[in-house]
Tab-separated table of C-alpha atoms in Angstrom:
chain	number	residue	atom	x	y	z
A	1	UNK	CA	-45.616	-70.087	21.238
A	2	UNK	CA	-47.601	-69.235	24.342
A	3	UNK	CA	-46.351	-66.611	26.782
A	4	UNK	CA	-47.078	-66.097	30.473
A	5	UNK	CA	-46.109	-63.070	32.507
A	6	UNK	CA	-46.523	-61.671	35.981
A	7	UNK	CA	-44.812	-58.888	37.901
A	8	UNK	CA	-41.697	-60.959	38.453
A	9	UNK	CA	-41.196	-63.384	35.556
A	10	UNK	CA	-41.931	-64.248	31.961
A	11	UNK	CA	-42.184	-67.740	30.498
A	12	UNK	CA	-42.830	-69.237	27.088
A	13	UNK	CA	-44.067	-72.625	25.909
A	14	UNK	CA	-44.319	-74.513	22.649
A	15	UNK	CA	-47.478	-76.404	21.758
A	16	UNK	CA	-45.246	-79.250	20.597
A	17	UNK	CA	-44.713	-81.341	23.684
A	18	UNK	CA	-46.220	-78.576	25.861
A	19	UNK	CA	-42.570	-77.729	26.399
A	20	UNK	CA	-41.356	-74.947	28.668
A	21	UNK	CA	-38.695	-73.095	26.656
A	22	UNK	CA	-37.983	-69.872	28.521
A	23	UNK	CA	-38.155	-68.675	32.127
A	24	UNK	CA	-36.790	-65.209	32.781
A	25	UNK	CA	-36.611	-63.161	35.948
A	26	UNK	CA	-37.424	-59.515	35.304
A	27	UNK	CA	-35.704	-58.434	38.501
A	28	UNK	CA	-32.391	-60.143	37.719
A	29	UNK	CA	-32.661	-60.108	33.896
A	30	UNK	CA	-31.723	-63.799	33.870
A	31	UNK	CA	-33.105	-66.616	31.715
A	32	UNK	CA	-32.704	-69.729	33.851
A	33	UNK	CA	-33.340	-72.320	31.119
A	34	UNK	CA	-30.929	-73.864	28.655
A	35	UNK	CA	-31.199	-72.254	25.218
A	36	UNK	CA	-31.851	-75.430	23.231
A	37	UNK	CA	-28.695	-75.180	21.104
A	38	UNK	CA	-28.920	-78.245	18.815
A	39	UNK	CA	-25.128	-78.519	18.705
A	40	UNK	CA	-25.349	-79.979	22.213
A	41	UNK	CA	-29.016	-80.819	22.816
A	42	UNK	CA	-31.894	-79.268	20.924
A	43	UNK	CA	-34.502	-79.489	23.662
A	44	UNK	CA	-35.463	-77.400	26.700
A	45	UNK	CA	-37.804	-79.294	29.021
A	46	UNK	CA	-39.465	-82.282	27.351
A	47	UNK	CA	-42.120	-84.412	29.009
A	48	UNK	CA	-41.421	-88.144	29.292
A	49	UNK	CA	-44.623	-90.152	28.673
A	50	UNK	CA	-45.828	-92.905	28.581
A	51	UNK	CA	-42.389	-94.309	29.431
A	52	UNK	CA	-39.300	-92.894	31.091
A	53	UNK	CA	-35.937	-93.832	29.614
A	54	UNK	CA	-35.388	-96.770	27.288
A	55	UNK	CA	-37.084	-100.111	26.880
A	56	UNK	CA	-35.027	-103.245	26.423
A	57	UNK	CA	-34.698	-103.598	22.635
A	58	UNK	CA	-37.149	-100.637	22.448
A	59	UNK	CA	-39.901	-103.207	23.017
A	60	UNK	CA	-42.455	-104.044	25.691
A	61	UNK	CA	-45.120	-106.741	25.889
A	62	UNK	CA	-48.719	-106.330	26.972
A	63	UNK	CA	-51.332	-109.085	26.796
A	64	UNK	CA	-48.899	-111.275	24.836
A	65	UNK	CA	-48.351	-108.668	22.128
A	66	UNK	CA	-45.145	-106.746	21.464
A	67	UNK	CA	-45.038	-102.962	20.998
A	68	UNK	CA	-42.207	-100.636	19.996
A	69	UNK	CA	-41.574	-97.344	21.783
A	70	UNK	CA	-38.506	-95.163	21.498
A	71	UNK	CA	-36.721	-93.641	24.466
A	72	UNK	CA	-38.923	-91.446	26.710
A	73	UNK	CA	-42.088	-92.162	24.731
A	74	UNK	CA	-44.063	-90.077	22.266
A	75	UNK	CA	-45.707	-87.187	24.157
A	76	UNK	CA	-42.828	-84.778	23.546
A	77	UNK	CA	-43.327	-85.165	19.784
A	78	UNK	CA	-47.059	-84.358	19.678
A	79	UNK	CA	-48.782	-81.000	19.563
A	80	UNK	CA	-50.787	-80.380	22.733
A	81	UNK	CA	-53.917	-78.221	22.832
A	82	UNK	CA	-53.987	-75.241	25.200
A	83	UNK	CA	-57.441	-75.680	26.733
A	84	UNK	CA	-57.123	-72.921	29.352
A	85	UNK	CA	-54.986	-69.822	29.452
A	86	UNK	CA	-54.649	-66.690	31.554
A	87	UNK	CA	-51.815	-64.219	31.993
A	88	UNK	CA	-50.143	-66.449	34.567
A	89	UNK	CA	-51.399	-69.983	33.869
A	90	UNK	CA	-51.856	-72.364	30.960
A	91	UNK	CA	-53.199	-75.921	30.750
A	92	UNK	CA	-52.132	-78.150	27.854
A	93	UNK	CA	-53.888	-81.405	26.932
A	94	UNK	CA	-52.978	-84.495	24.936
A	95	UNK	CA	-55.258	-87.502	24.450
A	96	UNK	CA	-54.874	-90.865	22.802
A	97	UNK	CA	-55.385	-91.069	19.064
A	98	UNK	CA	-55.210	-93.653	16.296
A	99	UNK	CA	-51.434	-93.349	16.042
A	100	UNK	CA	-50.715	-93.613	19.771
A	101	UNK	CA	-52.979	-96.663	20.088
A	102	UNK	CA	-50.812	-98.531	17.584
A	103	UNK	CA	-47.775	-98.338	19.877
A	104	UNK	CA	-49.486	-97.873	23.257
A	105	UNK	CA	-52.880	-99.605	23.534
A	106	UNK	CA	-54.281	-97.401	26.289
A	107	UNK	CA	-56.729	-94.541	26.291
A	108	UNK	CA	-55.575	-91.535	28.308
A	109	UNK	CA	-56.050	-87.832	28.963
A	110	UNK	CA	-52.843	-85.996	29.876
A	111	UNK	CA	-52.888	-82.436	31.249
A	112	UNK	CA	-49.867	-80.208	31.916
A	113	UNK	CA	-50.660	-77.200	34.071
A	114	UNK	CA	-48.030	-74.431	34.277
A	115	UNK	CA	-48.445	-71.587	36.756
A	116	UNK	CA	-46.204	-68.588	37.279
A	117	UNK	CA	-45.591	-67.832	40.948
A	118	UNK	CA	-43.931	-64.931	42.710
A	119	UNK	CA	-40.591	-66.750	42.728
A	120	UNK	CA	-40.772	-69.031	39.723
A	121	UNK	CA	-42.936	-71.646	38.039
A	122	UNK	CA	-44.911	-74.736	39.024
A	123	UNK	CA	-45.788	-77.650	36.746
A	124	UNK	CA	-48.466	-80.252	37.488
A	125	UNK	CA	-48.981	-83.461	35.543
A	126	UNK	CA	-52.518	-84.858	35.586
A	127	UNK	CA	-53.320	-88.214	34.008
A	128	UNK	CA	-56.914	-89.423	33.722
A	129	UNK	CA	-58.032	-92.890	32.725
A	130	UNK	CA	-61.194	-92.583	30.571
A	131	UNK	CA	-61.330	-96.308	29.758
A	132	UNK	CA	-62.886	-99.339	31.439
A	133	UNK	CA	-59.526	-101.059	31.992
A	134	UNK	CA	-56.377	-100.182	33.923
A	135	UNK	CA	-54.099	-97.515	32.472
A	136	UNK	CA	-50.399	-98.375	32.786
A	137	UNK	CA	-47.928	-95.519	32.343
A	138	UNK	CA	-44.776	-93.779	33.467
A	139	UNK	CA	-44.140	-90.039	33.406
A	140	UNK	CA	-41.244	-87.741	34.124
A	141	UNK	CA	-39.755	-84.280	33.767
A	142	UNK	CA	-36.558	-83.305	31.923
A	143	UNK	CA	-35.956	-79.549	32.405
A	144	UNK	CA	-32.507	-78.264	31.463
A	145	UNK	CA	-31.103	-75.337	33.436
A	146	UNK	CA	-28.382	-73.045	32.196
A	147	UNK	CA	-25.017	-73.378	33.948
A	148	UNK	CA	-23.324	-71.015	34.425
A	149	UNK	CA	-26.418	-68.901	35.003
A	150	UNK	CA	-24.363	-65.753	34.373
A	151	UNK	CA	-21.159	-65.303	32.411
A	152	UNK	CA	-18.936	-64.071	35.230
A	153	UNK	CA	-18.480	-67.615	36.583
A	154	UNK	CA	-17.763	-71.084	35.183
A	155	UNK	CA	-19.575	-74.408	35.121
A	156	UNK	CA	-17.278	-75.839	37.752
A	157	UNK	CA	-18.027	-72.958	40.136
A	158	UNK	CA	-21.552	-74.366	40.595
A	159	UNK	CA	-22.813	-77.192	42.752
A	160	UNK	CA	-26.043	-79.064	43.392
A	161	UNK	CA	-27.237	-78.771	46.982
A	162	UNK	CA	-29.391	-81.656	48.254
A	163	UNK	CA	-31.613	-80.755	51.180
A	164	UNK	CA	-31.789	-84.243	52.768
A	165	UNK	CA	-28.910	-86.341	51.405
A	166	UNK	CA	-25.298	-86.632	52.501
A	167	UNK	CA	-24.489	-89.752	50.468
A	168	UNK	CA	-25.747	-90.323	46.928
A	169	UNK	CA	-26.039	-93.841	45.501
A	170	UNK	CA	-26.688	-93.834	41.776
A	171	UNK	CA	-27.197	-96.619	39.269
A	172	UNK	CA	-24.968	-96.787	36.234
A	173	UNK	CA	-26.448	-97.048	32.744
A	174	UNK	CA	-25.444	-99.859	30.417
A	175	UNK	CA	-26.498	-99.539	26.776
A	176	UNK	CA	-29.377	-97.229	27.806
A	177	UNK	CA	-30.618	-99.673	30.481
A	178	UNK	CA	-30.285	-99.515	34.262
A	179	UNK	CA	-27.349	-101.591	35.457
A	180	UNK	CA	-27.306	-103.439	38.763
A	181	UNK	CA	-24.073	-101.710	39.753
A	182	UNK	CA	-24.325	-98.648	41.985
A	183	UNK	CA	-21.789	-95.952	42.791
A	184	UNK	CA	-21.726	-93.901	45.979
A	185	UNK	CA	-20.763	-90.246	46.191
A	186	UNK	CA	-20.186	-88.746	49.604
A	187	UNK	CA	-21.339	-85.133	49.782
A	188	UNK	CA	-19.868	-82.346	51.860
A	189	UNK	CA	-22.644	-80.251	53.398
A	190	UNK	CA	-25.043	-81.833	50.913
A	191	UNK	CA	-23.171	-80.380	47.924
A	192	UNK	CA	-22.286	-82.125	44.660
A	193	UNK	CA	-19.763	-80.031	42.672
A	194	UNK	CA	-20.701	-79.790	39.002
A	195	UNK	CA	-18.213	-80.931	36.418
A	196	UNK	CA	-18.788	-82.081	32.865
A	197	UNK	CA	-17.083	-85.401	33.543
A	198	UNK	CA	-19.938	-86.427	35.862
A	199	UNK	CA	-22.091	-87.161	32.817
A	200	UNK	CA	-19.586	-88.728	30.431
A	201	UNK	CA	-21.193	-92.142	31.051
A	202	UNK	CA	-24.767	-90.825	30.764
A	203	UNK	CA	-27.175	-89.805	33.533
A	204	UNK	CA	-26.893	-90.380	37.255
A	205	UNK	CA	-30.018	-92.388	38.152
A	206	UNK	CA	-31.318	-92.526	41.712
A	207	UNK	CA	-33.829	-94.933	43.234
A	208	UNK	CA	-33.503	-93.935	46.886
A	209	UNK	CA	-33.082	-90.169	46.945
A	210	UNK	CA	-34.217	-88.638	50.231
A	211	UNK	CA	-34.159	-85.011	49.098
A	212	UNK	CA	-37.241	-83.195	47.819
A	213	UNK	CA	-35.364	-80.023	46.903
A	214	UNK	CA	-32.186	-79.707	44.856
A	215	UNK	CA	-30.621	-76.269	44.418
A	216	UNK	CA	-28.292	-75.047	41.689
A	217	UNK	CA	-25.998	-72.555	43.400
A	218	UNK	CA	-22.573	-70.962	43.326
A	219	UNK	CA	-20.388	-69.358	45.984
A	220	UNK	CA	-19.075	-66.784	43.483
A	221	UNK	CA	-22.460	-65.555	42.254
A	222	UNK	CA	-25.678	-64.917	44.228
A	223	UNK	CA	-28.070	-66.334	41.625
A	224	UNK	CA	-29.413	-69.824	41.215
A	225	UNK	CA	-32.592	-71.807	41.708
A	226	UNK	CA	-34.348	-74.260	43.971
A	227	UNK	CA	-35.981	-77.236	42.263
A	228	UNK	CA	-38.724	-78.768	44.431
A	229	UNK	CA	-40.546	-82.049	43.853
A	230	UNK	CA	-42.582	-84.550	45.866
A	231	UNK	CA	-43.627	-88.197	45.532
A	232	UNK	CA	-41.409	-88.981	42.553
A	233	UNK	CA	-39.695	-92.293	43.439
A	234	UNK	CA	-36.896	-91.938	40.878
A	235	UNK	CA	-34.635	-89.088	39.858
A	236	UNK	CA	-32.142	-88.458	37.060
A	237	UNK	CA	-29.411	-85.856	36.689
A	238	UNK	CA	-27.905	-85.429	33.246
A	239	UNK	CA	-26.137	-83.137	30.801
A	240	UNK	CA	-24.959	-83.621	27.238
A	241	UNK	CA	-21.217	-84.034	26.905
A	242	UNK	CA	-19.411	-80.784	27.790
A	243	UNK	CA	-22.647	-78.781	27.485
A	244	UNK	CA	-23.342	-75.817	29.759
A	245	UNK	CA	-26.513	-77.044	31.408
A	246	UNK	CA	-27.760	-79.601	33.890
A	247	UNK	CA	-31.077	-81.457	33.809
A	248	UNK	CA	-32.939	-82.179	37.042
A	249	UNK	CA	-35.431	-84.949	36.315
A	250	UNK	CA	-38.054	-86.251	38.768
A	251	UNK	CA	-39.590	-89.465	37.472
A	252	UNK	CA	-42.509	-91.760	38.184
A	253	UNK	CA	-40.989	-94.600	36.208
A	254	UNK	CA	-37.537	-95.591	35.053
A	255	UNK	CA	-35.728	-97.217	32.136
A	256	UNK	CA	-35.770	-100.997	31.942
A	257	UNK	CA	-33.180	-102.805	33.990
A	258	UNK	CA	-30.669	-104.993	32.186
A	259	UNK	CA	-32.464	-108.092	33.539
A	260	UNK	CA	-36.045	-106.951	32.848
A	261	UNK	CA	-38.326	-109.449	31.086
A	262	UNK	CA	-40.126	-106.643	29.167
A	263	UNK	CA	-43.670	-107.266	30.416
A	264	UNK	CA	-45.282	-103.860	30.939
A	265	UNK	CA	-47.227	-104.964	34.030
A	266	UNK	CA	-43.946	-105.949	35.694
A	267	UNK	CA	-41.989	-102.858	34.672
A	268	UNK	CA	-40.278	-101.140	37.600
A	269	UNK	CA	-42.099	-97.999	38.695
A	270	UNK	CA	-45.067	-98.455	36.361
A	271	UNK	CA	-48.153	-96.542	37.514
A	272	UNK	CA	-51.440	-98.442	37.450
A	273	UNK	CA	-54.459	-96.133	37.257
A	274	UNK	CA	-57.989	-97.454	37.753
A	275	UNK	CA	-60.826	-96.600	35.333
A	276	UNK	CA	-62.242	-93.111	35.810
A	277	UNK	CA	-59.475	-92.056	38.193
A	278	UNK	CA	-57.068	-89.097	37.941
A	279	UNK	CA	-53.453	-89.104	39.115
A	280	UNK	CA	-51.211	-86.052	39.596
A	281	UNK	CA	-47.695	-84.986	40.561
A	282	UNK	CA	-46.026	-81.548	40.659
A	283	UNK	CA	-42.620	-79.927	40.567
A	284	UNK	CA	-41.616	-76.299	41.077
A	285	UNK	CA	-38.799	-73.921	40.223
A	286	UNK	CA	-37.905	-71.045	42.557
A	287	UNK	CA	-35.466	-68.527	41.092
A	288	UNK	CA	-33.073	-66.378	43.107
């Protein structure tokens, strides 16, 4: 484990998957992350790379050859190397290897940079293409936040507050793939009340979210968080069945649609990175 600390917060990370596993406010004595209880879901904040979600038949095709990849890709299962570390910042790195090239025939350098701030934590994904050909990839976040944040309130006392949306249109999931059918939810004052039943049919998947900040808040308790993100075209919200957490997931990429033909170049949301170029995106947690 690797630990970061400043005057306001402490955080911990596992080398496996470069996964954030703990984010605690010293001032409020609150750990804002889900505890990783395997009874419900034994993860904390996995990275999704080089795909987001599921492939049709767990298979994609590139240059007339088929490859198998399981849901959300392989990065979360590999040990990253911490190449830079200070009291308040750490940079983890994963690169291609003989095993990844068997299932994903691209060379890559993936950095995760975590930085403690005065109010919370920022995470930046950096992908570099060291090869002479295009690098095709998707990437996404999957942090799980504890709800209720404190024990004096219940799950259903909390809501998600969207800073720019009043109507949500989400895509349903059919056998792990994105269905064509959408469902609209009309919000009151930008608020989506949390209830376990929201996720009984899997995640809520958005392709046209306007918001770039979603807050977890409660009228009966002063504590919560703001989750900020920018330039992620897709977003997922999910929780395991009846579990006391909610995942806020900005994505550059998305699961295959039910009608997808499985060619990687034609995959919705796929990022195409030129040789020698670096691509980055960031998200941030602000605790209150």
